Amino acid sequence: MEIQRSDTGVVFIDPQNDVLSETGTSWAAVGASVTENGTVENMERIFRAAKQEGYEVFISPHYFYPTDNGWLFNGPLEAEELRTRTFARSGPLDLTGFADSGADWLDRFKPYIDDGVTIVAAPHKVFGPQTNDLVLQMRKRGIGKVILGGMLANLCVESHLREFLEQGFQVAVVKDATAGPRHPDWGDGYQAAIINYRFLAHWVPSTKEVIDRMVR
């Protein structure tokens, strides 16, 4: 997969406190994987390289609003997220309590995301981008190739990967710029995701490998 700034974009899924901070609601499940992979540090390295080299950067966030509590059915993780108020916001037009909340960006990512250039898509409501405007934002900018990372590896990241492939994008999933949950009954989400990435993605590089191709 050839990487060039003219048609390649960096997409990060859910670079938010609830899945990347030790104070987040999901840390008990994801913390070991995040730490072992150096996920936060590697995401920041890619953010920095993308900004320095002029690549478009896109964020696909996960937000729940109070009205989402009216859903009549949910999968196990959706139900748990709503119960623990993971990614919770006061409303689509209300930022009360948002700063430094679980739904906010990790502090070290804010200079890259809040620079007035990064494209923050509408929230995806379950796992994939079918419910937000991410694909539209990418198409409008002539993006046909994606460098993909973020959280969670086997859920939102894999769902974005699958939809991007169906939409005709070439996708590289950066294997150490993501992480997954470990659950005593459901298993190791990261390991499950890596198996699927190898079958599905056009390239599954490390952070070093992808940056080496971005910086030329």
mmCIF file of C-alpha atoms in Angstrom:
data_model
loop_
_atom_site.group_PDB
_atom_site.id
_atom_site.type_symbol
_atom_site.label_atom_id
_atom_site.label_comp_id
_atom_site.label_asym_id
_atom_site.label_seq_id
_atom_site.Cartn_x
_atom_site.Cartn_y
_atom_site.Cartn_z
ATOM 1 C CA MET A 1 0.000 0.000 0.000
ATOM 2 C CA GLU A 2 1.552 3.265 -1.140
ATOM 3 C CA ILE A 3 1.199 6.147 1.306
ATOM 4 C CA GLN A 4 1.160 9.723 0.053
ATOM 5 C CA ARG A 5 -0.365 12.858 1.505
ATOM 6 C CA SER A 6 -2.430 13.562 -1.621
ATOM 7 C CA ASP A 7 -4.839 10.662 -1.074
ATOM 8 C CA THR A 8 -4.042 9.121 2.318
ATOM 9 C CA GLY A 9 -5.688 10.132 5.578
ATOM 10 C CA VAL A 10 -5.077 9.208 9.206
ATOM 11 C CA VAL A 11 -8.228 8.092 11.032
ATOM 12 C CA PHE A 12 -8.308 7.659 14.792
ATOM 13 C CA ILE A 13 -11.312 6.105 16.479
ATOM 14 C CA ASP A 14 -12.339 7.203 20.000
ATOM 15 C CA PRO A 15 -9.146 8.946 21.214
ATOM 16 C CA GLN A 16 -11.039 9.615 24.426
ATOM 17 C CA ASN A 17 -10.421 9.399 28.159
ATOM 18 C CA ASP A 18 -12.845 6.578 28.879
ATOM 19 C CA VAL A 19 -10.786 4.115 26.827
ATOM 20 C CA LEU A 20 -7.261 5.563 27.011
ATOM 21 C CA SER A 21 -6.914 7.126 30.460
ATOM 22 C CA GLU A 22 -6.259 5.346 33.740
ATOM 23 C CA THR A 23 -9.266 7.237 35.107
ATOM 24 C CA GLY A 24 -11.562 6.070 32.292
ATOM 25 C CA THR A 25 -14.544 3.801 32.785
ATOM 26 C CA SER A 26 -12.997 1.067 30.599
ATOM 27 C CA TRP A 27 -9.470 1.052 32.013
ATOM 28 C CA ALA A 28 -9.944 -2.167 34.002
ATOM 29 C CA ALA A 29 -10.727 -3.998 30.770
ATOM 30 C CA VAL A 30 -8.338 -2.263 28.357
ATOM 31 C CA GLY A 31 -5.501 -0.922 30.493
ATOM 32 C CA ALA A 32 -3.191 -3.921 30.173
ATOM 33 C CA SER A 33 -3.465 -3.944 26.375
ATOM 34 C CA VAL A 34 -3.043 -0.166 26.089
ATOM 35 C CA THR A 35 0.065 -0.299 28.270
ATOM 36 C CA GLU A 36 1.655 -3.308 26.564
ATOM 37 C CA ASN A 37 1.146 -1.875 23.073
ATOM 38 C CA GLY A 38 2.225 1.652 23.978
ATOM 39 C CA THR A 39 -1.033 2.651 22.315
ATOM 40 C CA VAL A 40 -1.175 6.237 23.558
ATOM 41 C CA GLU A 41 2.470 6.934 22.755
ATOM 42 C CA ASN A 42 2.162 5.389 19.301
ATOM 43 C CA MET A 43 -1.000 7.295 18.472
ATOM 44 C CA GLU A 44 0.778 10.498 19.448
ATOM 45 C CA ARG A 45 3.751 9.625 17.237
ATOM 46 C CA ILE A 46 1.396 9.193 14.275
ATOM 47 C CA PHE A 47 -0.471 12.405 15.110
ATOM 48 C CA ARG A 48 2.845 14.271 15.169
ATOM 49 C CA ALA A 49 4.100 12.780 11.897
ATOM 50 C CA ALA A 50 0.795 13.435 10.149
ATOM 51 C CA LYS A 51 0.791 17.092 11.184
ATOM 52 C CA GLN A 52 4.431 17.616 10.291
ATOM 53 C CA GLU A 53 4.011 15.998 6.872
ATOM 54 C CA GLY A 54 0.670 17.574 5.954
ATOM 55 C CA TYR A 55 -1.625 14.548 6.051
ATOM 56 C CA GLU A 56 -5.344 14.973 6.648
ATOM 57 C CA VAL A 57 -6.365 13.693 10.088
ATOM 58 C CA PHE A 58 -9.896 12.523 10.916
ATOM 59 C CA ILE A 59 -11.458 11.662 14.269
ATOM 60 C CA SER A 60 -14.484 9.376 14.617
ATOM 61 C CA PRO A 61 -15.691 9.895 18.210
ATOM 62 C CA HIS A 62 -18.161 7.930 20.288
ATOM 63 C CA TYR A 63 -20.728 9.974 22.198
ATOM 64 C CA PHE A 64 -23.913 9.058 24.051
ATOM 65 C CA TYR A 65 -26.528 11.716 24.773
ATOM 66 C CA PRO A 66 -29.289 11.485 27.417
ATOM 67 C CA THR A 67 -31.860 10.646 24.732
ATOM 68 C CA ASP A 68 -29.881 7.502 23.837
ATOM 69 C CA ASN A 69 -31.086 6.005 27.096
ATOM 70 C CA GLY A 70 -34.399 5.583 25.308
ATOM 71 C CA TRP A 71 -33.056 2.776 23.111
ATOM 72 C CA LEU A 72 -35.213 -0.339 23.491
ATOM 73 C CA PHE A 73 -32.476 -2.912 22.837
ATOM 74 C CA ASN A 74 -28.685 -3.074 23.050
ATOM 75 C CA GLY A 75 -25.835 -5.504 22.755
ATOM 76 C CA PRO A 76 -23.879 -6.390 25.913
ATOM 77 C CA LEU A 77 -21.235 -3.695 25.443
ATOM 78 C CA GLU A 78 -23.727 -0.992 24.493
ATOM 79 C CA ALA A 79 -25.725 -1.779 27.617
ATOM 80 C CA GLU A 80 -22.591 -1.599 29.752
ATOM 81 C CA GLU A 81 -21.511 1.706 28.195
ATOM 82 C CA LEU A 82 -24.861 3.286 28.895
ATOM 83 C CA ARG A 83 -24.903 1.890 32.428
ATOM 84 C CA THR A 84 -21.438 3.265 33.251
ATOM 85 C CA ARG A 85 -22.014 6.523 31.308
ATOM 86 C CA THR A 86 -19.037 5.808 29.069
ATOM 87 C CA PHE A 87 -18.649 8.558 26.414
ATOM 88 C CA ALA A 88 -21.551 10.399 28.041
ATOM 89 C CA ARG A 89 -22.321 13.993 27.057
ATOM 90 C CA SER A 90 -25.054 16.395 28.157
ATOM 91 C CA GLY A 91 -26.404 16.670 24.621
ATOM 92 C CA PRO A 92 -25.404 17.236 20.992
ATOM 93 C CA LEU A 93 -25.411 21.029 21.427
ATOM 94 C CA ASP A 94 -24.420 21.153 25.088
ATOM 95 C CA LEU A 95 -20.814 20.968 26.319
ATOM 96 C CA THR A 96 -21.683 21.301 30.004
ATOM 97 C CA GLY A 97 -19.332 19.023 31.922
ATOM 98 C CA PHE A 98 -17.551 17.870 28.772
ATOM 99 C CA ALA A 99 -14.064 19.237 29.500
ATOM 100 C CA ASP A 100 -11.870 16.527 31.052
ATOM 101 C CA SER A 101 -14.788 14.100 31.151
ATOM 102 C CA GLY A 102 -14.591 10.527 29.918
ATOM 103 C CA ALA A 103 -15.909 11.653 26.533
ATOM 104 C CA ASP A 104 -13.219 14.339 26.137
ATOM 105 C CA TRP A 105 -9.978 13.821 24.232
ATOM 106 C CA LEU A 106 -6.939 12.585 26.083
ATOM 107 C CA ASP A 107 -5.044 15.738 27.107
ATOM 108 C CA ARG A 108 -1.903 14.913 25.152
ATOM 109 C CA PHE A 109 -3.947 14.589 21.939
ATOM 110 C CA LYS A 110 -5.733 17.930 22.259
ATOM 111 C CA PRO A 111 -3.050 20.034 20.500
ATOM 112 C CA TYR A 112 -3.394 17.806 17.434
ATOM 113 C CA ILE A 113 -7.191 17.513 17.434
ATOM 114 C CA ASP A 114 -8.112 21.058 18.470
ATOM 115 C CA ASP A 115 -5.840 22.772 15.944
ATOM 116 C CA GLY A 116 -8.672 23.944 13.687
ATOM 117 C CA VAL A 117 -7.528 21.620 10.905
ATOM 118 C CA THR A 118 -8.319 18.103 12.119
ATOM 119 C CA ILE A 119 -11.718 16.891 10.930
ATOM 120 C CA VAL A 120 -13.913 15.653 13.782
ATOM 121 C CA ALA A 121 -16.786 13.631 12.365
ATOM 122 C CA ALA A 122 -20.217 13.286 13.888
ATOM 123 C CA PRO A 123 -20.345 10.559 16.542
ATOM 124 C CA HIS A 124 -20.703 6.938 15.580
ATOM 125 C CA LYS A 125 -23.458 5.512 17.727
ATOM 126 C CA VAL A 126 -22.629 1.822 17.849
ATOM 127 C CA PHE A 127 -19.311 0.600 16.412
ATOM 128 C CA GLY A 128 -18.958 1.511 12.734
ATOM 129 C CA PRO A 129 -19.069 4.741 10.702
ATOM 130 C CA GLN A 130 -22.411 3.988 9.085
ATOM 131 C CA THR A 131 -24.097 6.351 11.553
ATOM 132 C CA ASN A 132 -21.771 9.341 11.107
ATOM 133 C CA ASP A 133 -20.399 11.519 8.306
ATOM 134 C CA LEU A 134 -16.813 10.223 8.331
ATOM 135 C CA VAL A 135 -16.900 8.616 4.875
ATOM 136 C CA LEU A 136 -18.451 11.766 3.376
ATOM 137 C CA GLN A 137 -15.755 13.941 4.946
ATOM 138 C CA MET A 138 -13.047 11.681 3.545
ATOM 139 C CA ARG A 139 -14.554 11.448 0.062
ATOM 140 C CA LYS A 140 -14.944 15.238 -0.129
ATOM 141 C CA ARG A 141 -11.191 15.526 0.411
ATOM 142 C CA GLY A 142 -10.190 12.899 -2.131
ATOM 143 C CA ILE A 143 -9.057 10.360 0.442
ATOM 144 C CA GLY A 144 -8.878 6.798 -0.874
ATOM 145 C CA LYS A 145 -6.387 5.264 1.559
ATOM 146 C CA VAL A 146 -6.620 5.107 5.328
ATOM 147 C CA ILE A 147 -4.095 4.749 8.138
ATOM 148 C CA LEU A 148 -6.330 3.470 10.938
ATOM 149 C CA GLY A 149 -5.870 3.300 14.706
ATOM 150 C CA GLY A 150 -7.582 4.040 17.995
ATOM 151 C CA MET A 151 -9.983 2.127 20.198
ATOM 152 C CA LEU A 152 -11.242 -0.556 20.650
ATOM 153 C CA ALA A 153 -9.379 -2.935 18.357
ATOM 154 C CA ASN A 154 -12.024 -5.648 18.003
ATOM 155 C CA LEU A 155 -15.048 -3.351 18.102
ATOM 156 C CA CYS A 156 -15.036 0.194 16.713
ATOM 157 C CA VAL A 157 -11.704 -0.100 14.889
ATOM 158 C CA GLU A 158 -12.585 -3.390 13.235
ATOM 159 C CA SER A 159 -16.078 -2.138 12.380
ATOM 160 C CA HIS A 160 -14.599 0.956 10.737
ATOM 161 C CA LEU A 161 -12.120 -1.233 8.863
ATOM 162 C CA ARG A 162 -14.863 -3.459 7.478
ATOM 163 C CA GLU A 163 -17.015 -0.525 6.355
ATOM 164 C CA PHE A 164 -14.048 1.225 4.742
ATOM 165 C CA LEU A 165 -13.285 -1.926 2.770
ATOM 166 C CA GLU A 166 -16.907 -2.150 1.622
ATOM 167 C CA GLN A 167 -16.691 1.505 0.567
ATOM 168 C CA GLY A 168 -13.611 0.848 -1.582
ATOM 169 C CA PHE A 169 -10.865 2.332 0.595
ATOM 170 C CA GLN A 170 -7.418 0.796 0.994
ATOM 171 C CA VAL A 171 -6.732 0.416 4.708
ATOM 172 C CA ALA A 172 -3.636 -0.036 6.865
ATOM 173 C CA VAL A 173 -4.408 -0.838 10.503
ATOM 174 C CA VAL A 174 -1.517 0.160 12.765
ATOM 175 C CA LYS A 175 -1.263 -2.827 15.084
ATOM 176 C CA ASP A 176 0.377 -1.036 18.024
ATOM 177 C CA ALA A 177 -1.744 2.128 17.779
ATOM 178 C CA THR A 178 -4.782 0.258 19.031
ATOM 179 C CA ALA A 179 -5.669 -2.021 21.938
ATOM 180 C CA GLY A 180 -8.520 -4.207 23.095
ATOM 181 C CA PRO A 181 -10.384 -5.405 26.160
ATOM 182 C CA ARG A 182 -9.707 -8.567 28.087
ATOM 183 C CA HIS A 183 -12.719 -10.259 29.597
ATOM 184 C CA PRO A 184 -12.829 -13.463 31.661
ATOM 185 C CA ASP A 185 -15.719 -14.844 29.593
ATOM 186 C CA TRP A 186 -15.552 -12.999 26.271
ATOM 187 C CA GLY A 187 -11.794 -13.406 25.762
ATOM 188 C CA ASP A 188 -8.967 -11.185 24.485
ATOM 189 C CA GLY A 189 -10.380 -8.621 22.086
ATOM 190 C CA TYR A 190 -7.000 -7.424 20.833
ATOM 191 C CA GLN A 191 -5.804 -10.867 19.801
ATOM 192 C CA ALA A 192 -9.117 -11.551 18.074
ATOM 193 C CA ALA A 193 -8.812 -8.282 16.163
ATOM 194 C CA ILE A 194 -5.243 -8.913 15.019
ATOM 195 C CA ILE A 195 -6.294 -12.231 13.487
ATOM 196 C CA ASN A 196 -9.052 -10.503 11.529
ATOM 197 C CA TYR A 197 -6.843 -7.581 10.497
ATOM 198 C CA ARG A 198 -4.431 -10.025 8.863
ATOM 199 C CA PHE A 199 -7.271 -11.435 6.774
ATOM 200 C CA LEU A 200 -8.925 -8.118 5.942
ATOM 201 C CA ALA A 201 -6.591 -5.110 5.910
ATOM 202 C CA HIS A 202 -4.282 -4.256 3.027
ATOM 203 C CA TRP A 203 -1.415 -3.760 5.470
ATOM 204 C CA VAL A 204 -0.956 -4.274 9.233
ATOM 205 C CA PRO A 205 2.163 -2.256 10.055
ATOM 206 C CA SER A 206 3.753 -1.140 13.293
ATOM 207 C CA THR A 207 3.848 2.550 14.129
ATOM 208 C CA LYS A 208 7.492 2.713 13.076
ATOM 209 C CA GLU A 209 6.753 1.104 9.726
ATOM 210 C CA VAL A 210 3.891 3.451 8.898
ATOM 211 C CA ILE A 211 5.793 6.577 9.975
ATOM 212 C CA ASP A 212 8.784 5.520 7.869
ATOM 213 C CA ARG A 213 6.487 5.593 4.827
ATOM 214 C CA MET A 214 4.775 8.835 5.849
ATOM 215 C CA VAL A 215 8.002 10.777 6.402
ATOM 216 C CA ARG A 216 9.982 10.951 3.169
#
